PDB file of C-alpha atoms in Angstrom:
ATOM      1  CA  MET A   1     -64.352  53.847-182.950  1.00  0.00           C
ATOM      2  CA  GLN A   2     -64.379  52.759-186.582  1.00  0.00           C
ATOM      3  CA  HIS A   3     -67.411  50.758-187.721  1.00  0.00           C
ATOM      4  CA  GLU A   4     -67.367  48.042-190.357  1.00  0.00           C
ATOM      5  CA  ALA A   5     -69.005  48.892-193.686  1.00  0.00           C
ATOM      6  CA  PRO A   6     -72.178  46.805-193.883  1.00  0.00           C
ATOM      7  CA  SER A   7     -72.888  44.438-196.756  1.00  0.00           C
ATOM      8  CA  ARG A   8     -76.045  42.407-197.332  1.00  0.00           C
ATOM      9  CA  ASP A   9     -73.801  39.426-198.069  1.00  0.00           C
ATOM     10  CA  ALA A  10     -72.453  39.658-194.508  1.00  0.00           C
ATOM     11  CA  ARG A  11     -75.817  38.768-192.982  1.00  0.00           C
ATOM     12  CA  ARG A  12     -75.648  35.587-190.941  1.00  0.00           C
ATOM     13  CA  GLN A  13     -78.633  33.513-189.875  1.00  0.00           C
ATOM     14  CA  ALA A  14     -79.164  31.412-186.752  1.00  0.00           C
ATOM     15  CA  PRO A  15     -82.013  28.905-187.277  1.00  0.00           C
ATOM     16  CA  ALA A  16     -83.048  29.031-183.601  1.00  0.00           C
ATOM     17  CA  THR A  17     -83.737  32.767-183.793  1.00  0.00           C
ATOM     18  CA  ALA A  18     -86.985  32.396-185.724  1.00  0.00           C
ATOM     19  CA  ARG A  19     -88.197  29.902-183.123  1.00  0.00           C
ATOM     20  CA  ASN A  20     -87.260  31.752-179.954  1.00  0.00           C
ATOM     21  CA  ARG A  21     -87.558  35.451-180.791  1.00  0.00           C
ATOM     22  CA  ASP A  22     -91.286  35.793-180.119  1.00  0.00           C
ATOM     23  CA  PRO A  23     -91.285  33.882-176.807  1.00  0.00           C
ATOM     24  CA  ILE A  24     -88.331  36.048-175.715  1.00  0.00           C
ATOM     25  CA  LEU A  25     -90.181  39.140-176.895  1.00  0.00           C
ATOM     26  CA  GLY A  26     -93.132  38.254-174.678  1.00  0.00           C
ATOM     27  CA  VAL A  27     -90.914  38.346-171.578  1.00  0.00           C
ATOM     28  CA  LEU A  28     -89.121  41.493-172.716  1.00  0.00           C
ATOM     29  CA  ARG A  29     -92.465  43.297-173.015  1.00  0.00           C
ATOM     30  CA  GLU A  30     -92.911  42.794-169.263  1.00  0.00           C
ATOM     31  CA  ALA A  31     -89.297  43.368-168.200  1.00  0.00           C
ATOM     32  CA  LEU A  32     -88.039  46.314-170.258  1.00  0.00           C
ATOM     33  CA  PRO A  33     -88.696  50.000-169.578  1.00  0.00           C
ATOM     34  CA  VAL A  34     -90.889  51.964-171.982  1.00  0.00           C
ATOM     35  CA  SER A  35     -88.039  54.168-173.236  1.00  0.00           C
ATOM     36  CA  GLY A  36     -84.283  54.567-173.069  1.00  0.00           C
ATOM     37  CA  ARG A  37     -81.280  52.569-174.242  1.00  0.00           C
ATOM     38  CA  VAL A  38     -81.151  48.762-174.219  1.00  0.00           C
ATOM     39  CA  LEU A  39     -77.643  47.360-174.326  1.00  0.00           C
ATOM     40  CA  GLU A  40     -77.549  43.905-175.925  1.00  0.00           C
ATOM     41  CA  ILE A  41     -74.452  41.880-175.068  1.00  0.00           C
ATOM     42  CA  ALA A  42     -73.200  39.253-177.560  1.00  0.00           C
ATOM     43  CA  SER A  43     -75.722  40.095-180.281  1.00  0.00           C
ATOM     44  CA  GLY A  44     -74.417  37.389-182.621  1.00  0.00           C
ATOM     45  CA  THR A  45     -76.041  37.486-186.057  1.00  0.00           C
ATOM     46  CA  GLY A  46     -78.069  40.627-185.277  1.00  0.00           C
ATOM     47  CA  GLU A  47     -81.424  39.004-186.044  1.00  0.00           C
ATOM     48  CA  HIS A  48     -82.680  39.405-182.491  1.00  0.00           C
ATOM     49  CA  ALA A  49     -81.612  43.047-182.453  1.00  0.00           C
ATOM     50  CA  VAL A  50     -83.669  43.784-185.579  1.00  0.00           C
ATOM     51  CA  HIS A  51     -86.717  41.940-184.278  1.00  0.00           C
ATOM     52  CA  PHE A  52     -86.688  43.615-180.880  1.00  0.00           C
ATOM     53  CA  ALA A  53     -85.870  47.094-182.164  1.00  0.00           C
ATOM     54  CA  ALA A  54     -88.868  46.824-184.503  1.00  0.00           C
ATOM     55  CA  ALA A  55     -91.080  45.726-181.596  1.00  0.00           C
ATOM     56  CA  PHE A  56     -89.934  48.560-179.287  1.00  0.00           C
ATOM     57  CA  PRO A  57     -89.801  51.755-181.379  1.00  0.00           C
ATOM     58  CA  ASP A  58     -89.458  53.905-178.245  1.00  0.00           C
ATOM     59  CA  LEU A  59     -86.306  52.080-177.128  1.00  0.00           C
ATOM     60  CA  LEU A  60     -82.840  52.661-178.551  1.00  0.00           C
ATOM     61  CA  TRP A  61     -81.387  49.204-179.191  1.00  0.00           C
ATOM     62  CA  GLN A  62     -77.588  49.010-178.922  1.00  0.00           C
ATOM     63  CA  PRO A  63     -76.169  45.709-180.256  1.00  0.00           C
ATOM     64  CA  THR A  64     -72.623  44.620-179.403  1.00  0.00           C
ATOM     65  CA  ASP A  65     -70.306  41.706-180.102  1.00  0.00           C
ATOM     66  CA  PRO A  66     -66.586  41.010-179.706  1.00  0.00           C
ATOM     67  CA  ASP A  67     -66.384  39.224-183.075  1.00  0.00           C
ATOM     68  CA  PRO A  68     -65.837  41.392-186.190  1.00  0.00           C
ATOM     69  CA  GLN A  69     -67.760  38.992-188.454  1.00  0.00           C
ATOM     70  CA  ALA A  70     -70.711  39.092-186.075  1.00  0.00           C
ATOM     71  CA  ARG A  71     -70.596  42.902-186.067  1.00  0.00           C
ATOM     72  CA  ALA A  72     -70.546  42.875-189.866  1.00  0.00           C
ATOM     73  CA  SER A  73     -73.646  40.663-189.847  1.00  0.00           C
ATOM     74  CA  ILE A  74     -75.394  42.952-187.349  1.00  0.00           C
ATOM     75  CA  ALA A  75     -74.536  46.008-189.458  1.00  0.00           C
ATOM     76  CA  ALA A  76     -75.881  44.312-192.591  1.00  0.00           C
ATOM     77  CA  TRP A  77     -79.166  43.334-190.905  1.00  0.00           C
ATOM     78  CA  ARG A  78     -79.407  46.881-189.515  1.00  0.00           C
ATOM     79  CA  GLU A  79     -78.941  48.424-192.969  1.00  0.00           C
ATOM     80  CA  ASP A  80     -81.522  46.064-194.447  1.00  0.00           C
ATOM     81  CA  ALA A  81     -84.094  46.844-191.729  1.00  0.00           C
ATOM     82  CA  GLY A  82     -83.673  50.617-191.831  1.00  0.00           C
ATOM     83  CA  LEU A  83     -84.815  51.083-188.223  1.00  0.00           C
ATOM     84  CA  ALA A  84     -84.016  54.489-186.744  1.00  0.00           C
ATOM     85  CA  ASN A  85     -83.805  53.114-183.199  1.00  0.00           C
ATOM     86  CA  LEU A  86     -81.336  50.311-184.028  1.00  0.00           C
ATOM     87  CA  LEU A  87     -77.818  51.622-183.466  1.00  0.00           C
ATOM     88  CA  ASP A  88     -74.490  50.673-185.058  1.00  0.00           C
ATOM     89  CA  PRO A  89     -72.970  47.584-183.404  1.00  0.00           C
ATOM     90  CA  LEU A  90     -70.173  48.220-180.923  1.00  0.00           C
ATOM     91  CA  GLU A  91     -67.167  46.049-180.155  1.00  0.00           C
ATOM     92  CA  LEU A  92     -67.680  44.767-176.618  1.00  0.00           C
ATOM     93  CA  ASP A  93     -66.249  41.765-174.808  1.00  0.00           C
ATOM     94  CA  ALA A  94     -68.318  41.070-171.700  1.00  0.00           C
ATOM     95  CA  ALA A  95     -65.178  40.229-169.730  1.00  0.00           C
ATOM     96  CA  GLY A  96     -63.342  43.387-170.843  1.00  0.00           C
ATOM     97  CA  GLU A  97     -63.908  47.122-170.991  1.00  0.00           C
ATOM     98  CA  TRP A  98     -67.390  48.319-171.915  1.00  0.00           C
ATOM     99  CA  PRO A  99     -67.643  51.307-174.310  1.00  0.00           C
ATOM    100  CA  VAL A 100     -71.059  52.222-172.857  1.00  0.00           C
ATOM    101  CA  ALA A 101     -71.434  54.202-169.635  1.00  0.00           C
ATOM    102  CA  GLU A 102     -75.151  53.839-168.995  1.00  0.00           C
ATOM    103  CA  ALA A 103     -78.242  51.956-170.156  1.00  0.00           C
ATOM    104  CA  GLU A 104     -81.813  51.509-169.017  1.00  0.00           C
ATOM    105  CA  ALA A 105     -81.638  47.733-169.560  1.00  0.00           C
ATOM    106  CA  VAL A 106     -79.112  45.026-170.460  1.00  0.00           C
ATOM    107  CA  VAL A 107     -80.120  41.956-172.496  1.00  0.00           C
ATOM    108  CA  CYS A 108     -77.933  38.899-173.107  1.00  0.00           C
ATOM    109  CA  ILE A 109     -79.150  35.951-175.186  1.00  0.00           C
ATOM    110  CA  ASN A 110     -77.327  32.624-175.523  1.00  0.00           C
ATOM    111  CA  MET A 111     -73.908  33.755-174.337  1.00  0.00           C
ATOM    112  CA  ILE A 112     -73.328  32.326-170.882  1.00  0.00           C
ATOM    113  CA  HIS A 113     -73.036  28.663-171.952  1.00  0.00           C
ATOM    114  CA  ILE A 114     -70.689  29.356-174.882  1.00  0.00           C
ATOM    115  CA  SER A 115     -68.153  31.523-173.085  1.00  0.00           C
ATOM    116  CA  PRO A 116     -65.753  31.181-170.157  1.00  0.00           C
ATOM    117  CA  TRP A 117     -67.159  31.876-166.695  1.00  0.00           C
ATOM    118  CA  SER A 118     -65.137  35.118-166.701  1.00  0.00           C
ATOM    119  CA  ALA A 119     -67.578  36.423-169.333  1.00  0.00           C
ATOM    120  CA  THR A 120     -70.493  35.867-166.938  1.00  0.00           C
ATOM    121  CA  GLU A 121     -68.582  37.633-164.174  1.00  0.00           C
ATOM    122  CA  GLY A 122     -67.839  40.486-166.574  1.00  0.00           C
ATOM    123  CA  LEU A 123     -71.487  40.612-167.651  1.00  0.00           C
ATOM    124  CA  MET A 124     -72.653  41.010-164.054  1.00  0.00           C
ATOM    125  CA  ALA A 125     -69.998  43.601-163.219  1.00  0.00           C
ATOM    126  CA  GLY A 126     -70.702  45.572-166.386  1.00  0.00           C
ATOM    127  CA  ALA A 127     -74.465  45.485-165.945  1.00  0.00           C
ATOM    128  CA  ALA A 128     -74.061  46.724-162.381  1.00  0.00           C
ATOM    129  CA  ARG A 129     -71.968  49.648-163.662  1.00  0.00           C
ATOM    130  CA  VAL A 130     -74.300  50.797-166.429  1.00  0.00           C
ATOM    131  CA  LEU A 131     -77.705  50.224-164.798  1.00  0.00           C
ATOM    132  CA  ASP A 132     -79.469  52.498-162.339  1.00  0.00           C
ATOM    133  CA  SER A 133     -81.365  51.120-159.363  1.00  0.00           C
ATOM    134  CA  GLY A 134     -84.328  48.955-160.375  1.00  0.00           C
ATOM    135  CA  ARG A 135     -83.239  48.583-164.003  1.00  0.00           C
ATOM    136  CA  PRO A 136     -83.171  45.052-165.483  1.00  0.00           C
ATOM    137  CA  LEU A 137     -80.600  42.590-166.709  1.00  0.00           C
ATOM    138  CA  VAL A 138     -82.422  39.967-168.818  1.00  0.00           C
ATOM    139  CA  LEU A 139     -80.796  36.635-169.706  1.00  0.00           C
ATOM    140  CA  TYR A 140     -81.937  33.832-172.018  1.00  0.00           C
ATOM    141  CA  GLY A 141     -80.489  30.405-172.636  1.00  0.00           C
ATOM    142  CA  PRO A 142     -80.182  26.829-171.352  1.00  0.00           C
ATOM    143  CA  TYR A 143     -79.302  26.370-167.685  1.00  0.00           C
ATOM    144  CA  SER A 144     -79.136  23.586-165.153  1.00  0.00           C
ATOM    145  CA  ARG A 145     -80.970  23.731-161.820  1.00  0.00           C
ATOM    146  CA  HIS A 146     -79.998  21.936-158.637  1.00  0.00           C
ATOM    147  CA  ASP A 147     -83.576  20.814-157.966  1.00  0.00           C
ATOM    148  CA  HIS A 148     -84.352  19.718-161.554  1.00  0.00           C
ATOM    149  CA  PRO A 149     -82.904  16.727-163.423  1.00  0.00           C
ATOM    150  CA  LEU A 150     -81.163  17.985-166.548  1.00  0.00           C
ATOM    151  CA  GLU A 151     -83.284  17.304-169.630  1.00  0.00           C
ATOM    152  CA  PRO A 152     -81.692  14.714-171.990  1.00  0.00           C
ATOM    153  CA  SER A 153     -81.376  17.245-174.809  1.00  0.00           C
ATOM    154  CA  ASN A 154     -79.648  19.759-172.539  1.00  0.00           C
ATOM    155  CA  ALA A 155     -77.403  17.059-171.046  1.00  0.00           C
ATOM    156  CA  ALA A 156     -76.262  16.081-174.550  1.00  0.00           C
ATOM    157  CA  PHE A 157     -75.794  19.742-175.461  1.00  0.00           C
ATOM    158  CA  ASP A 158     -73.725  20.333-172.317  1.00  0.00           C
ATOM    159  CA  GLU A 159     -71.473  17.355-173.119  1.00  0.00           C
ATOM    160  CA  ASP A 160     -70.984  18.617-176.669  1.00  0.00           C
ATOM    161  CA  LEU A 161     -70.098  22.119-175.481  1.00  0.00           C
ATOM    162  CA  ARG A 162     -67.533  20.829-172.993  1.00  0.00           C
ATOM    163  CA  ARG A 163     -65.949  18.638-175.677  1.00  0.00           C
ATOM    164  CA  ARG A 164     -65.626  21.670-177.929  1.00  0.00           C
ATOM    165  CA  ASN A 165     -64.211  23.892-175.186  1.00  0.00           C
ATOM    166  CA  PRO A 166     -63.625  22.855-171.549  1.00  0.00           C
ATOM    167  CA  GLU A 167     -64.457  26.424-170.456  1.00  0.00           C
ATOM    168  CA  TRP A 168     -67.957  26.205-171.945  1.00  0.00           C
ATOM    169  CA  GLY A 169     -71.040  24.425-170.676  1.00  0.00           C
ATOM    170  CA  LEU A 170     -74.441  24.947-169.092  1.00  0.00           C
ATOM    171  CA  ARG A 171     -74.237  27.007-165.899  1.00  0.00           C
ATOM    172  CA  SER A 172     -76.490  26.429-162.950  1.00  0.00           C
ATOM    173  CA  VAL A 173     -79.177  28.985-162.209  1.00  0.00           C
ATOM    174  CA  GLU A 174     -77.864  29.034-158.646  1.00  0.00           C
ATOM    175  CA  SER A 175     -74.310  29.959-159.658  1.00  0.00           C
ATOM    176  CA  VAL A 176     -75.598  32.711-161.947  1.00  0.00           C
ATOM    177  CA  HIS A 177     -77.801  34.014-159.107  1.00  0.00           C
ATOM    178  CA  ALA A 178     -74.820  34.083-156.760  1.00  0.00           C
ATOM    179  CA  CYS A 179     -72.625  35.891-159.284  1.00  0.00           C
ATOM    180  CA  ALA A 180     -75.346  38.478-159.888  1.00  0.00           C
ATOM    181  CA  LEU A 181     -75.829  39.047-156.170  1.00  0.00           C
ATOM    182  CA  ASP A 182     -72.082  39.521-155.699  1.00  0.00           C
ATOM    183  CA  HIS A 183     -72.337  42.464-158.081  1.00  0.00           C
ATOM    184  CA  GLY A 184     -75.426  44.068-156.582  1.00  0.00           C
ATOM    185  CA  LEU A 185     -78.028  42.557-158.906  1.00  0.00           C
ATOM    186  CA  GLU A 186     -81.057  41.001-157.232  1.00  0.00           C
ATOM    187  CA  PHE A 187     -83.059  38.138-158.720  1.00  0.00           C
ATOM    188  CA  ASP A 188     -86.473  39.198-160.002  1.00  0.00           C
ATOM    189  CA  ARG A 189     -87.971  36.208-161.839  1.00  0.00           C
ATOM    190  CA  LEU A 190     -87.395  32.985-163.759  1.00  0.00           C
ATOM    191  CA  VAL A 191     -89.535  32.206-166.797  1.00  0.00           C
ATOM    192  CA  GLU A 192     -89.762  28.737-168.343  1.00  0.00           C
ATOM    193  CA  MET A 193     -89.272  28.922-172.111  1.00  0.00           C
ATOM    194  CA  PRO A 194     -89.740  26.506-175.041  1.00  0.00           C
ATOM    195  CA  ALA A 195     -87.080  23.895-175.831  1.00  0.00           C
ATOM    196  CA  ASN A 196     -85.932  23.674-172.184  1.00  0.00           C
ATOM    197  CA  ASN A 197     -84.578  27.203-172.068  1.00  0.00           C
ATOM    198  CA  LEU A 198     -85.038  29.761-169.306  1.00  0.00           C
ATOM    199  CA  MET A 199     -85.176  33.506-168.976  1.00  0.00           C
ATOM    200  CA  LEU A 200     -83.698  35.058-165.851  1.00  0.00           C
ATOM    201  CA  VAL A 201     -84.424  38.653-164.874  1.00  0.00           C
ATOM    202  CA  PHE A 202     -82.283  40.522-162.372  1.00  0.00           C
ATOM    203  CA  ARG A 203     -82.535  44.133-161.226  1.00  0.00           C
ATOM    204  CA  LYS A 204     -79.913  46.528-159.959  1.00  0.00           C
ATOM    205  CA  ARG A 205     -80.250  47.150-156.247  1.00  0.00           C
TER     206      ARG A 205
END
């Protein structure tokens, strides 16, 4: 597979990353194994990948994204950081074929609400293929819950997403649980996060 040539000018920035990366890191410290390969799905700008690879020097961090401009941004951040354990970004669409056969953990941040439901189904199926028993799939983002009124900010965000694309929108924790279970991934824990976000941890049966 041919990789894009990185350029510092290709680096993108997501303002929310600086706010959420350390809270996410705190959960990852408890959920991730001590060594091995972490497969990050929908890595976006690449800022999370750099931050987490720096925090876990004994883990190989494999970023991926289906978008070539996102991969160019990831490659540029990777070149700038110079981290030996941060790998070249791979082209990967969660709903399609995965160019990775195995991983010790799968991480997916802020994808499920800005993609069709087929991407969530593909994420669960792919994670089940690459993970061994007991290994984690870790998700972060905004979700709805059947037993919780949707926060006003998340309700407005959900409406905006659905206006932009009818296939997008906040998914319920319950529907994500059910999809995971259908693919042999058992629910481990839910962690409340700042700004009305959640982290969900599943483990391969």
